[in-house]
């Protein structure tokens, strides 16, 4: 839910070239904003994720709302409900039902709660998510993301690639570059292949 | 060519720091604690995987490792292990402890949480039923509550997933993945907790492969028990010994006198300025008691 950015101490504050360089470095850093992270057991390859997930969907984020957990503020825990508009189910899924992904953390009433390592969703973002079913609500199927941030890819529309930011998660047993950026069509094919191989 | 030359000079002039800081919701203020004096409480149930004494010692050593950094002045006081309420998160107006606990049951099990309970879809089962409510592949996680507008951390709780993992405290050898035992290293408590404690303090992941805050770890790892130079650089940049805590531009630093000089430590603040400020603060007799206590219902143990 929250990411990080370098805070490097410098000794040239105020110099014009320093300001320029800081701006360049900030742009570079912004391209790979890592986050506070949880520790997760791998592997996190597509086949493993597909096998573990109840559903895999290519979708667009159409809504986000944070609130306290069941029981209200006394629950002590904040959750964000992300509503997805499916483009295509690649595995499982429930036709017709609204798709809600429950993500731990969020901001309510001046407080922000962060559960490290969870997926962050932006409004309008196109995603591929590996989902674990939590239950049903009237008119909605509620899911969680499988293996925290490892179970979410962002679709870069321009290049039609699906990209995963694994810097959110400490992973024991993961290979460093394990299928983190794929053409969307290739990701779809791998999921389909893995799903049918079960 | 001039910008490239400037970048080259900058690369040589700056320390090769790879540490990262956490921010509220990705682009908000940097996270920080307003105090250097922390308290934590280990839930007395411990873990069934290892003797309580060794498991608790491993957690203590994790916090102590960060306290031993000499360019900072963090301290961690343990509240006696006790029967905590085993509730993570933050309740305004209540006493919120920074707890460390092992969850031995998984909320996804129907024998733990009755099917149809609203907490399954709305969230909150972990506190209601004392169970692990995160992904079953997650080994440990830290839940941090902060003030949205400033990034001041009010509470941080560490959960370890004992419903799916076997936690150990010995130094060697590494357990076979399929046969974790107490006399070999499976998921090392101290290794895990030292890394999580870095997150607790507001650090993100480091790009330095040797760092405790590096994002990857092989099974059976114990190397992260010790801090790397990059971890130390990071923690001292946020909490410099005797100096003001580094906060985002526009956020008032915890020490009231620090803000009067307009020297909140932004990414452009220099070490020289920090040193001067620290000197000025010492000369002014500013102590930790003067630190700002931001946020309604700020955590009581840090007071």
Short mmCIF file of C-alpha atoms in Angstrom, two decimals:
data_model
loop_
_atom_site.label_atom_id
_atom_site.label_comp_id
_atom_site.label_asym_id
_atom_site.label_seq_id
_atom_site.Cartn_x
_atom_site.Cartn_y
_atom_site.Cartn_z
CA UNK A 1 0.00 0.00 0.00
CA UNK A 2 2.82 2.30 0.30
CA UNK A 3 6.03 2.57 -1.52
CA UNK A 4 9.40 3.97 -0.89
CA UNK A 5 11.78 6.41 -2.39
CA UNK A 6 15.42 7.00 -1.79
CA UNK A 7 16.40 9.69 0.63
CA UNK A 8 20.05 10.02 -0.10
CA UNK A 9 22.07 12.45 1.96
CA UNK A 10 23.93 14.89 -0.20
CA UNK A 11 26.50 17.55 0.34
CA UNK A 12 25.72 19.86 -2.54
CA UNK A 13 22.29 21.16 -1.73
CA UNK A 14 21.52 24.42 -3.42
CA UNK A 15 23.81 24.01 -6.44
CA UNK A 16 21.85 24.23 -9.71
CA UNK A 17 23.44 21.11 -11.14
CA UNK A 18 22.62 19.29 -7.95
CA UNK A 19 18.97 20.21 -8.26
CA UNK A 20 18.97 19.07 -11.87
CA UNK A 21 20.66 15.82 -11.00
CA UNK A 22 18.26 15.21 -8.13
CA UNK A 23 15.36 15.64 -10.51
CA UNK A 24 16.89 13.17 -12.95
CA UNK A 25 17.57 10.71 -10.16
CA UNK A 26 14.06 11.13 -8.83
CA UNK A 27 12.68 10.24 -12.24
CA UNK A 28 14.87 7.16 -12.38
CA UNK A 29 13.87 6.18 -8.87
CA UNK A 30 10.20 6.76 -9.59
CA UNK A 31 10.34 4.16 -12.32
CA UNK A 32 10.88 1.48 -9.73
CA UNK A 33 9.28 2.62 -6.52
CA UNK A 34 9.79 -0.23 -4.11
CA UNK A 35 7.62 -0.66 -1.10
CA UNK A 36 7.65 -1.77 2.43
CA UNK A 37 7.44 -5.48 2.17
CA UNK A 38 6.31 -8.71 3.68
CA UNK A 39 8.25 -11.90 3.45
CA UNK A 40 6.67 -14.52 1.23
CA UNK A 41 7.62 -18.03 0.24
CA UNK A 42 8.14 -18.61 -3.44
CA UNK A 43 8.21 -19.68 -6.11
CA UNK A 44 6.15 -17.08 -7.88
CA UNK A 45 6.27 -18.30 -11.45
CA UNK A 46 3.10 -18.20 -13.53
CA UNK A 47 2.49 -21.93 -13.33
CA UNK A 48 2.69 -21.95 -9.54
CA UNK A 49 0.51 -18.87 -9.19
CA UNK A 50 -2.10 -20.25 -11.57
CA UNK A 51 -2.21 -23.57 -9.76
CA UNK A 52 -2.69 -21.86 -6.41
CA UNK A 53 -5.27 -19.31 -7.56
CA UNK A 54 -9.01 -19.88 -7.57
CA UNK A 55 -9.33 -17.44 -10.44
CA UNK A 56 -7.22 -15.34 -12.76
CA UNK A 57 -8.70 -12.27 -14.39
CA UNK A 58 -7.64 -9.58 -16.80
CA UNK A 59 -9.55 -6.53 -15.60
CA UNK A 60 -9.68 -2.83 -15.07
CA UNK A 61 -9.91 -1.09 -11.70
CA UNK A 62 -13.19 0.81 -11.56
CA UNK A 63 -13.49 1.57 -7.87
CA UNK A 64 -11.61 1.74 -4.60
CA UNK A 65 -12.89 2.36 -1.12
CA UNK A 66 -11.19 2.01 2.24
CA UNK A 67 -12.97 1.29 5.47
CA UNK A 68 -12.63 -0.44 8.80
CA UNK A 69 -12.91 -4.19 8.97
CA UNK A 70 -15.90 -6.11 10.23
CA UNK A 71 -16.95 -4.54 13.52
CA UNK A 72 -15.92 -1.01 12.56
CA UNK A 73 -13.14 1.07 14.11
CA UNK A 74 -12.91 -1.26 17.10
CA UNK A 75 -11.64 -3.93 14.74
CA UNK A 76 -8.43 -1.93 14.59
CA UNK A 77 -7.88 -2.90 10.98
CA UNK A 78 -8.41 -0.99 7.75
CA UNK A 79 -9.11 -2.65 4.43
CA UNK A 80 -9.50 -1.38 0.89
CA UNK A 81 -12.10 -2.87 -1.39
CA UNK A 82 -11.08 -2.69 -5.02
CA UNK A 83 -13.81 -3.19 -7.60
CA UNK A 84 -12.72 -4.74 -10.89
CA UNK A 85 -14.43 -4.69 -14.26
CA UNK A 86 -13.37 -7.97 -15.88
CA UNK A 87 -12.09 -7.90 -19.42
CA UNK A 88 -11.63 -11.65 -19.53
CA UNK A 89 -11.45 -14.46 -17.03
CA UNK A 90 -8.43 -16.61 -17.70
CA UNK A 91 -9.25 -19.11 -14.98
CA UNK A 92 -12.37 -19.60 -12.89
CA UNK A 93 -14.50 -16.57 -12.13
CA UNK A 94 -18.17 -15.87 -11.73
CA UNK A 95 -20.05 -14.36 -14.62
CA UNK A 96 -22.35 -11.54 -13.67
CA UNK A 97 -21.16 -10.99 -10.15
CA UNK A 98 -19.33 -7.82 -9.22
CA UNK A 99 -15.69 -8.58 -8.56
CA UNK A 100 -14.29 -7.14 -5.36
CA UNK A 101 -10.72 -7.60 -4.23
CA UNK A 102 -10.13 -7.04 -0.54
CA UNK A 103 -6.72 -5.60 0.17
CA UNK A 104 -5.42 -5.06 3.70
CA UNK A 105 -4.64 -1.44 4.57
CA UNK A 106 -5.84 1.92 3.35
CA UNK A 107 -6.67 5.38 4.65
CA UNK A 108 -9.63 6.26 6.83
CA UNK A 109 -10.27 9.36 8.94
CA UNK A 110 -6.74 10.71 8.91
CA UNK A 111 -5.11 7.36 9.57
CA UNK A 112 -3.30 5.21 7.06
CA UNK A 113 -2.71 1.56 7.70
CA UNK A 114 -0.13 -0.33 5.76
CA UNK A 115 0.25 -4.05 5.62
CA UNK A 116 3.55 -4.50 3.96
CA UNK A 117 3.78 -6.36 0.73
CA UNK A 118 0.18 -6.17 -0.39
CA UNK A 119 -0.80 -5.14 -3.90
CA UNK A 120 -1.62 -1.52 -4.61
CA UNK A 121 -4.30 -0.70 -7.16
CA UNK A 122 -4.74 2.61 -8.94
CA UNK A 123 -8.00 3.90 -10.30
CA UNK A 124 -8.34 3.01 -13.98
CA UNK A 125 -5.39 0.64 -13.85
CA UNK A 126 -5.51 -2.37 -16.15
CA UNK A 127 -4.37 -5.48 -14.33
CA UNK A 128 -4.03 -9.21 -14.37
CA UNK A 129 -4.60 -10.65 -10.92
CA UNK A 130 -4.34 -14.13 -9.47
CA UNK A 131 -7.18 -14.38 -6.99
CA UNK A 132 -8.10 -16.40 -3.95
CA UNK A 133 -11.82 -16.53 -3.15
CA UNK A 134 -12.77 -15.17 0.26
CA UNK A 135 -16.53 -15.44 0.01
CA UNK A 136 -19.65 -13.99 -1.49
CA UNK A 137 -21.68 -10.94 -0.71
CA UNK A 138 -25.01 -10.04 -2.28
CA UNK A 139 -24.17 -9.38 -5.92
CA UNK A 140 -20.44 -9.61 -5.44
CA UNK A 141 -17.71 -12.20 -5.26
CA UNK A 142 -14.94 -11.16 -2.90
CA UNK A 143 -11.34 -12.19 -3.46
CA UNK A 144 -7.83 -11.58 -2.16
CA UNK A 145 -4.72 -11.42 -4.28
CA UNK A 146 -2.72 -14.65 -4.24
CA UNK A 147 0.79 -14.27 -2.75
CA UNK A 148 0.39 -10.60 -1.99
CA UNK A 149 2.01 -8.33 -4.58
CA UNK A 150 3.44 -11.29 -6.45
CA UNK A 151 -0.05 -12.10 -7.71
CA UNK A 152 -0.66 -8.85 -9.51
CA UNK A 153 0.53 -7.62 -12.90
CA UNK A 154 -0.03 -4.18 -14.33
CA UNK A 155 -0.84 -4.07 -18.03
CA UNK A 156 1.14 -1.43 -19.84
CA UNK A 157 -1.34 -0.63 -22.57
CA UNK A 158 1.10 1.02 -24.91
CA UNK A 159 3.37 -1.99 -25.14
CA UNK A 160 0.73 -4.62 -24.36
CA UNK A 161 3.01 -6.02 -21.70
CA UNK A 162 2.16 -7.24 -18.22
CA UNK A 163 4.62 -6.13 -15.60
CA UNK A 164 4.96 -7.23 -12.00
CA UNK A 165 6.56 -5.09 -9.33
CA UNK A 166 8.04 -7.58 -6.91
CA UNK A 167 9.92 -5.00 -4.91
CA UNK A 168 6.93 -4.99 -2.56
CA UNK A 169 7.75 -8.45 -1.34
CA UNK A 170 10.68 -10.21 0.22
CA UNK A 171 10.59 -13.62 -1.34
CA UNK A 172 12.29 -16.69 -0.01
CA UNK A 173 12.72 -19.21 -2.77
CA UNK A 174 11.99 -16.88 -5.67
CA UNK A 175 14.26 -16.38 -8.64
CA UNK A 176 15.06 -12.70 -9.03
CA UNK A 177 13.65 -12.12 -12.49
CA UNK A 178 11.02 -14.80 -12.49
CA UNK A 179 8.56 -13.87 -15.27
CA UNK A 180 8.17 -10.29 -14.16
CA UNK A 181 7.52 -8.77 -17.56
CA UNK A 182 5.73 -10.57 -20.36
CA UNK A 183 3.69 -9.68 -23.40
CA UNK A 184 0.07 -9.79 -22.26
CA UNK A 185 -0.72 -12.46 -24.83
CA UNK A 186 2.14 -14.60 -23.55
CA UNK A 187 0.99 -14.24 -19.94
CA UNK A 188 -2.52 -15.25 -21.01
CA UNK A 189 -1.16 -18.28 -22.84
CA UNK A 190 0.93 -19.36 -19.86
CA UNK A 191 -2.01 -19.04 -17.51
CA UNK A 192 -4.29 -20.95 -19.85
CA UNK A 193 -1.67 -23.66 -20.31
CA UNK A 194 -1.03 -23.95 -16.58
CA UNK A 195 -4.72 -23.93 -15.77
CA UNK A 196 -5.54 -26.70 -18.20
CA UNK A 197 -2.58 -28.76 -17.05
CA UNK A 198 -4.06 -29.22 -13.61
CA UNK B 1 27.20 17.24 -21.93
CA UNK B 2 26.95 19.35 -18.84
CA UNK B 3 24.08 17.41 -17.24
CA UNK B 4 25.92 14.15 -17.74
CA UNK B 5 29.06 15.59 -16.21
CA UNK B 6 26.97 16.81 -13.31
CA UNK B 7 25.50 13.37 -12.82
CA UNK B 8 28.95 11.80 -12.90
CA UNK B 9 30.19 14.23 -10.28
CA UNK B 10 27.10 13.57 -8.20
CA UNK B 11 27.61 9.84 -8.40
CA UNK B 12 31.11 10.25 -7.05
CA UNK B 13 30.11 12.75 -4.39
CA UNK B 14 27.17 10.88 -2.89
CA UNK B 15 27.54 7.83 -0.70
CA UNK B 16 26.55 4.65 -2.50
CA UNK B 17 23.36 4.35 -0.48
CA UNK B 18 20.76 1.91 -1.73
CA UNK B 19 18.32 2.05 1.14
CA UNK B 20 14.76 3.18 0.62
CA UNK B 21 12.21 4.89 2.79
CA UNK B 22 8.56 4.05 3.10
CA UNK B 23 5.95 6.61 2.14
CA UNK B 24 2.28 6.88 2.94
CA UNK B 25 0.28 5.43 0.06
CA UNK B 26 3.22 5.43 -2.27
CA UNK B 27 3.68 9.12 -2.82
CA UNK B 28 2.77 10.64 0.52
CA UNK B 29 4.99 11.68 3.40
CA UNK B 30 7.90 9.55 4.52
CA UNK B 31 7.08 7.30 7.44
CA UNK B 32 8.84 8.03 10.71
CA UNK B 33 8.50 7.54 14.41
CA UNK B 34 8.35 10.69 16.50
CA UNK B 35 10.26 8.97 19.25
CA UNK B 36 13.58 7.20 19.48
CA UNK B 37 12.45 5.26 22.53
CA UNK B 38 10.39 2.32 21.44
CA UNK B 39 8.54 -0.34 23.31
CA UNK B 40 7.40 -3.70 22.09
CA UNK B 41 5.72 -6.71 23.58
CA UNK B 42 6.14 -10.33 22.62
CA UNK B 43 3.01 -12.32 23.10
CA UNK B 44 3.61 -14.96 25.72
CA UNK B 45 2.18 -17.76 23.59
CA UNK B 46 5.32 -17.66 21.48
CA UNK B 47 5.69 -20.34 18.85
CA UNK B 48 5.18 -24.06 19.26
CA UNK B 49 8.20 -24.60 17.02
CA UNK B 50 10.91 -23.43 19.39
CA UNK B 51 11.37 -23.01 23.13
CA UNK B 52 9.89 -19.71 24.27
CA UNK B 53 13.18 -18.52 25.72
CA UNK B 54 15.07 -18.90 22.46
CA UNK B 55 12.26 -17.51 20.31
CA UNK B 56 11.83 -14.49 22.53
CA UNK B 57 15.59 -13.95 22.65
CA UNK B 58 15.68 -14.02 18.87
CA UNK B 59 13.08 -11.25 18.71
CA UNK B 60 14.93 -9.25 21.36
CA UNK B 61 18.17 -9.55 19.42
CA UNK B 62 16.39 -8.33 16.30
CA UNK B 63 15.41 -5.07 17.92
CA UNK B 64 18.73 -4.83 19.78
CA UNK B 65 20.58 -5.05 16.48
CA UNK B 66 18.98 -1.80 15.37
CA UNK B 67 19.53 -0.23 18.78
CA UNK B 68 23.26 -0.96 18.56
CA UNK B 69 23.77 1.31 15.56
CA UNK B 70 26.06 3.96 16.96
CA UNK B 71 25.25 6.77 14.52
CA UNK B 72 21.64 6.62 15.69
CA UNK B 73 20.12 6.63 19.14
CA UNK B 74 17.22 4.24 18.95
CA UNK B 75 16.29 2.26 22.00
CA UNK B 76 13.85 -0.56 22.44
CA UNK B 77 12.32 -1.48 25.75
CA UNK B 78 10.52 -4.74 26.03
CA UNK B 79 7.32 -4.87 27.96
CA UNK B 80 7.32 -8.14 29.86
CA UNK B 81 6.04 -11.02 27.75
CA UNK B 82 2.46 -11.37 28.68
CA UNK B 83 -0.90 -12.45 27.53
CA UNK B 84 -1.50 -9.63 25.07
CA UNK B 85 -4.87 -9.09 23.52
CA UNK B 86 -3.33 -10.58 20.36
CA UNK B 87 -4.94 -7.79 18.38
CA UNK B 88 -2.98 -6.09 15.64
CA UNK B 89 -3.80 -2.70 14.21
CA UNK B 90 -4.81 0.49 15.91
CA UNK B 91 -7.82 1.62 17.89
CA UNK B 92 -8.03 5.34 18.55
CA UNK B 93 -8.41 6.21 22.20
CA UNK B 94 -7.08 2.87 23.35
CA UNK B 95 -3.68 1.73 24.48
CA UNK B 96 -2.05 0.22 21.45
CA UNK B 97 0.98 -1.98 22.00
CA UNK B 98 3.57 -2.79 19.39
CA UNK B 99 3.16 -6.51 19.56
CA UNK B 100 5.05 -9.42 18.09
CA UNK B 101 3.09 -12.60 17.83
CA UNK B 102 2.89 -15.90 16.06
CA UNK B 103 -0.44 -16.89 14.51
CA UNK B 104 -0.88 -20.64 14.68
CA UNK B 105 -4.24 -20.97 12.94
CA UNK B 106 -5.33 -19.92 9.46
CA UNK B 107 -8.51 -17.88 9.12
CA UNK B 108 -9.28 -19.67 5.85
CA UNK B 109 -10.02 -22.85 7.76
CA UNK B 110 -13.71 -23.42 8.33
CA UNK B 111 -12.86 -24.86 11.72
CA UNK B 112 -11.42 -21.49 12.73
CA UNK B 113 -13.76 -18.96 11.13
CA UNK B 114 -17.35 -20.09 10.54
CA UNK B 115 -18.32 -19.87 6.87
CA UNK B 116 -20.41 -16.80 6.23
CA UNK B 117 -18.85 -14.68 8.95
CA UNK B 118 -18.69 -11.14 7.52
CA UNK B 119 -15.07 -10.81 8.59
CA UNK B 120 -14.13 -13.17 5.78
CA UNK B 121 -15.14 -10.69 3.12
CA UNK B 122 -14.96 -7.42 5.06
CA UNK B 123 -11.74 -8.24 6.88
CA UNK B 124 -10.94 -8.38 10.57
CA UNK B 125 -10.95 -12.14 11.18
CA UNK B 126 -7.40 -12.10 12.48
CA UNK B 127 -8.31 -10.14 15.57
CA UNK B 128 -11.74 -11.68 16.00
CA UNK B 129 -10.59 -15.29 15.79
CA UNK B 130 -6.85 -15.00 16.49
CA UNK B 131 -5.80 -16.39 13.14
CA UNK B 132 -3.54 -15.68 10.16
CA UNK B 133 -5.66 -13.66 7.74
CA UNK B 134 -3.02 -12.93 5.12
CA UNK B 135 -1.91 -15.01 2.22
CA UNK B 136 -0.81 -18.43 3.41
CA UNK B 137 2.49 -18.04 1.55
CA UNK B 138 3.42 -14.98 3.59
CA UNK B 139 5.96 -15.81 6.28
CA UNK B 140 5.69 -12.62 8.28
CA UNK B 141 4.14 -9.22 7.92
CA UNK B 142 4.08 -5.90 9.70
CA UNK B 143 0.96 -3.78 10.01
CA UNK B 144 1.79 -0.12 10.44
CA UNK B 145 -0.64 2.65 11.34
CA UNK B 146 0.42 6.20 10.63
CA UNK B 147 -0.96 9.72 10.41
CA UNK B 148 -1.87 10.17 6.76
CA UNK B 149 -0.91 13.83 6.57
CA UNK B 150 2.51 13.56 8.20
CA UNK B 151 3.69 9.97 8.01
CA UNK B 152 4.16 9.72 11.75
CA UNK B 153 3.90 6.10 12.76
CA UNK B 154 1.58 5.45 15.68
CA UNK B 155 1.70 1.70 15.89
CA UNK B 156 3.41 -1.26 14.29
CA UNK B 157 2.66 -4.91 14.88
CA UNK B 158 4.55 -7.91 13.63
CA UNK B 159 2.81 -11.19 12.86
CA UNK B 160 4.59 -14.41 12.03
CA UNK B 161 2.73 -17.11 10.15
CA UNK B 162 3.04 -20.18 12.31
CA UNK B 163 0.07 -21.78 10.60
CA UNK B 164 2.21 -22.56 7.56
CA UNK B 165 5.86 -22.18 8.48
CA UNK B 166 8.27 -23.71 10.93
CA UNK B 167 10.28 -21.13 12.83
CA UNK B 168 13.68 -21.92 14.22
CA UNK B 169 16.31 -20.18 16.29
CA UNK B 170 19.47 -22.26 15.87
CA UNK B 171 22.46 -21.03 13.86
CA UNK B 172 23.05 -24.02 11.57
CA UNK B 173 22.78 -26.25 9.58
CA UNK B 174 20.09 -25.42 7.04
CA UNK B 175 17.12 -27.79 7.19
CA UNK B 176 16.09 -29.75 4.12
CA UNK B 177 13.06 -27.88 2.72
CA UNK B 178 10.80 -30.86 3.24
CA UNK B 179 11.93 -31.63 6.76
CA UNK B 180 12.06 -28.58 9.01
CA UNK B 181 13.11 -29.32 12.57
CA UNK B 182 14.01 -27.33 15.62
CA UNK B 183 17.68 -28.34 15.42
CA UNK B 184 18.31 -26.86 11.98
CA UNK B 185 17.50 -23.59 10.26
CA UNK B 186 14.10 -23.44 8.57
CA UNK B 187 12.60 -19.97 8.94
CA UNK B 188 14.93 -18.17 11.26
CA UNK B 189 13.11 -15.97 13.76
CA UNK B 190 15.93 -13.47 14.18
CA UNK B 191 16.59 -13.21 10.45
CA UNK B 192 12.92 -12.56 9.75
CA UNK B 193 12.32 -10.24 12.67
CA UNK B 194 15.41 -8.09 12.02
CA UNK B 195 14.21 -7.48 8.48
CA UNK B 196 10.67 -6.76 9.65
CA UNK B 197 11.99 -4.45 12.36
CA UNK B 198 13.59 -2.37 9.62
CA UNK B 199 10.14 -1.96 8.10
CA UNK B 200 8.78 -1.17 11.55
CA UNK B 201 11.23 1.74 11.69
CA UNK B 202 10.19 3.12 8.31
CA UNK B 203 12.73 1.56 5.98
CA UNK B 204 11.77 -0.02 2.70
CA UNK B 205 13.84 -2.43 0.70
CA UNK B 206 17.43 -1.86 -0.20
CA UNK B 207 19.10 -2.47 -3.51
CA UNK B 208 22.21 -3.66 -1.70
CA UNK B 209 22.28 -7.43 -1.97
CA UNK B 210 24.05 -7.85 1.36
CA UNK B 211 21.65 -5.62 3.25
CA UNK B 212 19.23 -6.87 5.86
CA UNK B 213 16.65 -4.83 3.97
CA UNK B 214 17.37 -6.56 0.66
CA UNK B 215 14.19 -8.07 -0.72
CA UNK B 216 15.36 -11.59 -1.47
CA UNK B 217 16.42 -14.39 0.77
CA UNK B 218 17.22 -18.05 0.30
CA UNK B 219 15.57 -20.61 2.52
CA UNK B 220 17.45 -21.17 5.75
CA UNK B 221 18.99 -17.73 5.68
CA UNK B 222 20.48 -16.22 8.83
CA UNK B 223 22.63 -13.53 7.20
CA UNK B 224 20.08 -10.78 7.76
CA UNK B 225 20.53 -11.05 11.50
CA UNK B 226 23.42 -8.60 11.08
CA UNK B 227 23.03 -5.19 9.55
CA UNK B 228 24.91 -4.15 6.44
CA UNK B 229 26.49 -0.73 6.02
CA UNK B 230 23.59 0.30 3.82
CA UNK B 231 21.05 -0.52 6.54
CA UNK B 232 23.07 1.57 8.96
CA UNK B 233 23.32 4.46 6.52
CA UNK B 234 19.57 4.35 6.04
CA UNK B 235 18.57 4.24 9.66
CA UNK B 236 21.02 6.97 10.60
CA UNK B 237 19.73 9.20 7.83
CA UNK B 238 16.24 8.94 9.30
CA UNK B 239 17.19 8.98 12.96
CA UNK B 240 20.64 10.60 13.25
CA UNK B 241 22.13 10.45 16.70
CA UNK B 242 21.33 13.67 18.51
CA UNK B 243 19.82 15.17 15.38
CA UNK B 244 16.31 15.72 14.15
CA UNK B 245 14.34 12.93 12.61
CA UNK B 246 14.17 13.15 8.85
CA UNK B 247 10.70 13.96 7.64
CA UNK B 248 9.15 15.00 4.36
CA UNK B 249 9.32 18.61 3.26
CA UNK B 250 6.46 20.51 4.82
CA UNK B 251 6.12 18.11 7.73
CA UNK B 252 7.12 19.37 11.13
CA UNK B 253 9.99 17.34 12.57
CA UNK B 254 9.34 15.63 15.90
CA UNK B 255 11.68 17.94 17.81
CA UNK B 256 9.99 21.28 18.14
CA UNK B 257 13.21 23.29 17.96
CA UNK B 258 14.20 21.58 14.75
CA UNK B 259 11.31 23.07 12.89
CA UNK B 260 12.08 26.58 14.01
CA UNK B 261 15.20 26.56 11.89
CA UNK B 262 13.33 25.36 8.86
CA UNK B 263 15.73 22.48 8.60
CA UNK B 264 13.48 19.48 8.26
CA UNK B 265 15.59 16.88 6.59
CA UNK B 266 14.38 16.70 3.06
CA UNK B 267 16.18 14.75 0.33
CA UNK B 268 18.25 17.87 -0.34
CA UNK B 269 19.38 18.39 3.24
CA UNK B 270 23.09 17.96 3.70
CA UNK B 271 24.95 16.07 6.37
CA UNK B 272 26.70 19.29 7.28
CA UNK B 273 23.36 20.91 7.95
CA UNK B 274 22.32 17.94 10.02
CA UNK B 275 25.46 18.17 12.08
CA UNK B 276 25.02 21.89 12.61
CA UNK B 277 21.42 21.40 13.57
CA UNK B 278 22.30 18.63 15.96
CA UNK B 279 24.89 20.89 17.56
CA UNK B 280 22.38 23.71 17.85
CA UNK B 281 19.81 21.40 19.39
CA UNK B 282 22.28 20.14 21.95
CA UNK B 283 23.29 23.69 22.80
CA UNK B 284 19.65 24.52 23.24
CA UNK B 285 19.16 21.63 25.61
CA UNK B 286 16.49 20.04 23.50
CA UNK B 287 15.77 16.51 24.55
CA UNK B 288 13.48 13.76 23.60
CA UNK B 289 10.85 15.08 25.94
CA UNK B 290 10.38 17.97 23.59
CA UNK B 291 9.57 15.83 20.64
CA UNK B 292 6.29 16.46 19.04
CA UNK B 293 3.58 13.94 19.74
CA UNK B 294 1.48 14.16 16.62
CA UNK B 295 -1.81 12.52 15.87
CA UNK B 296 -4.87 11.99 17.95
CA UNK B 297 -4.60 8.99 20.16
CA UNK B 298 -0.89 8.57 19.56
CA UNK B 299 0.49 5.39 20.91
CA UNK B 300 0.78 5.35 24.61
CA UNK B 301 3.91 3.21 25.09
CA UNK B 302 6.04 5.74 23.27
CA UNK B 303 4.95 8.56 25.45
#
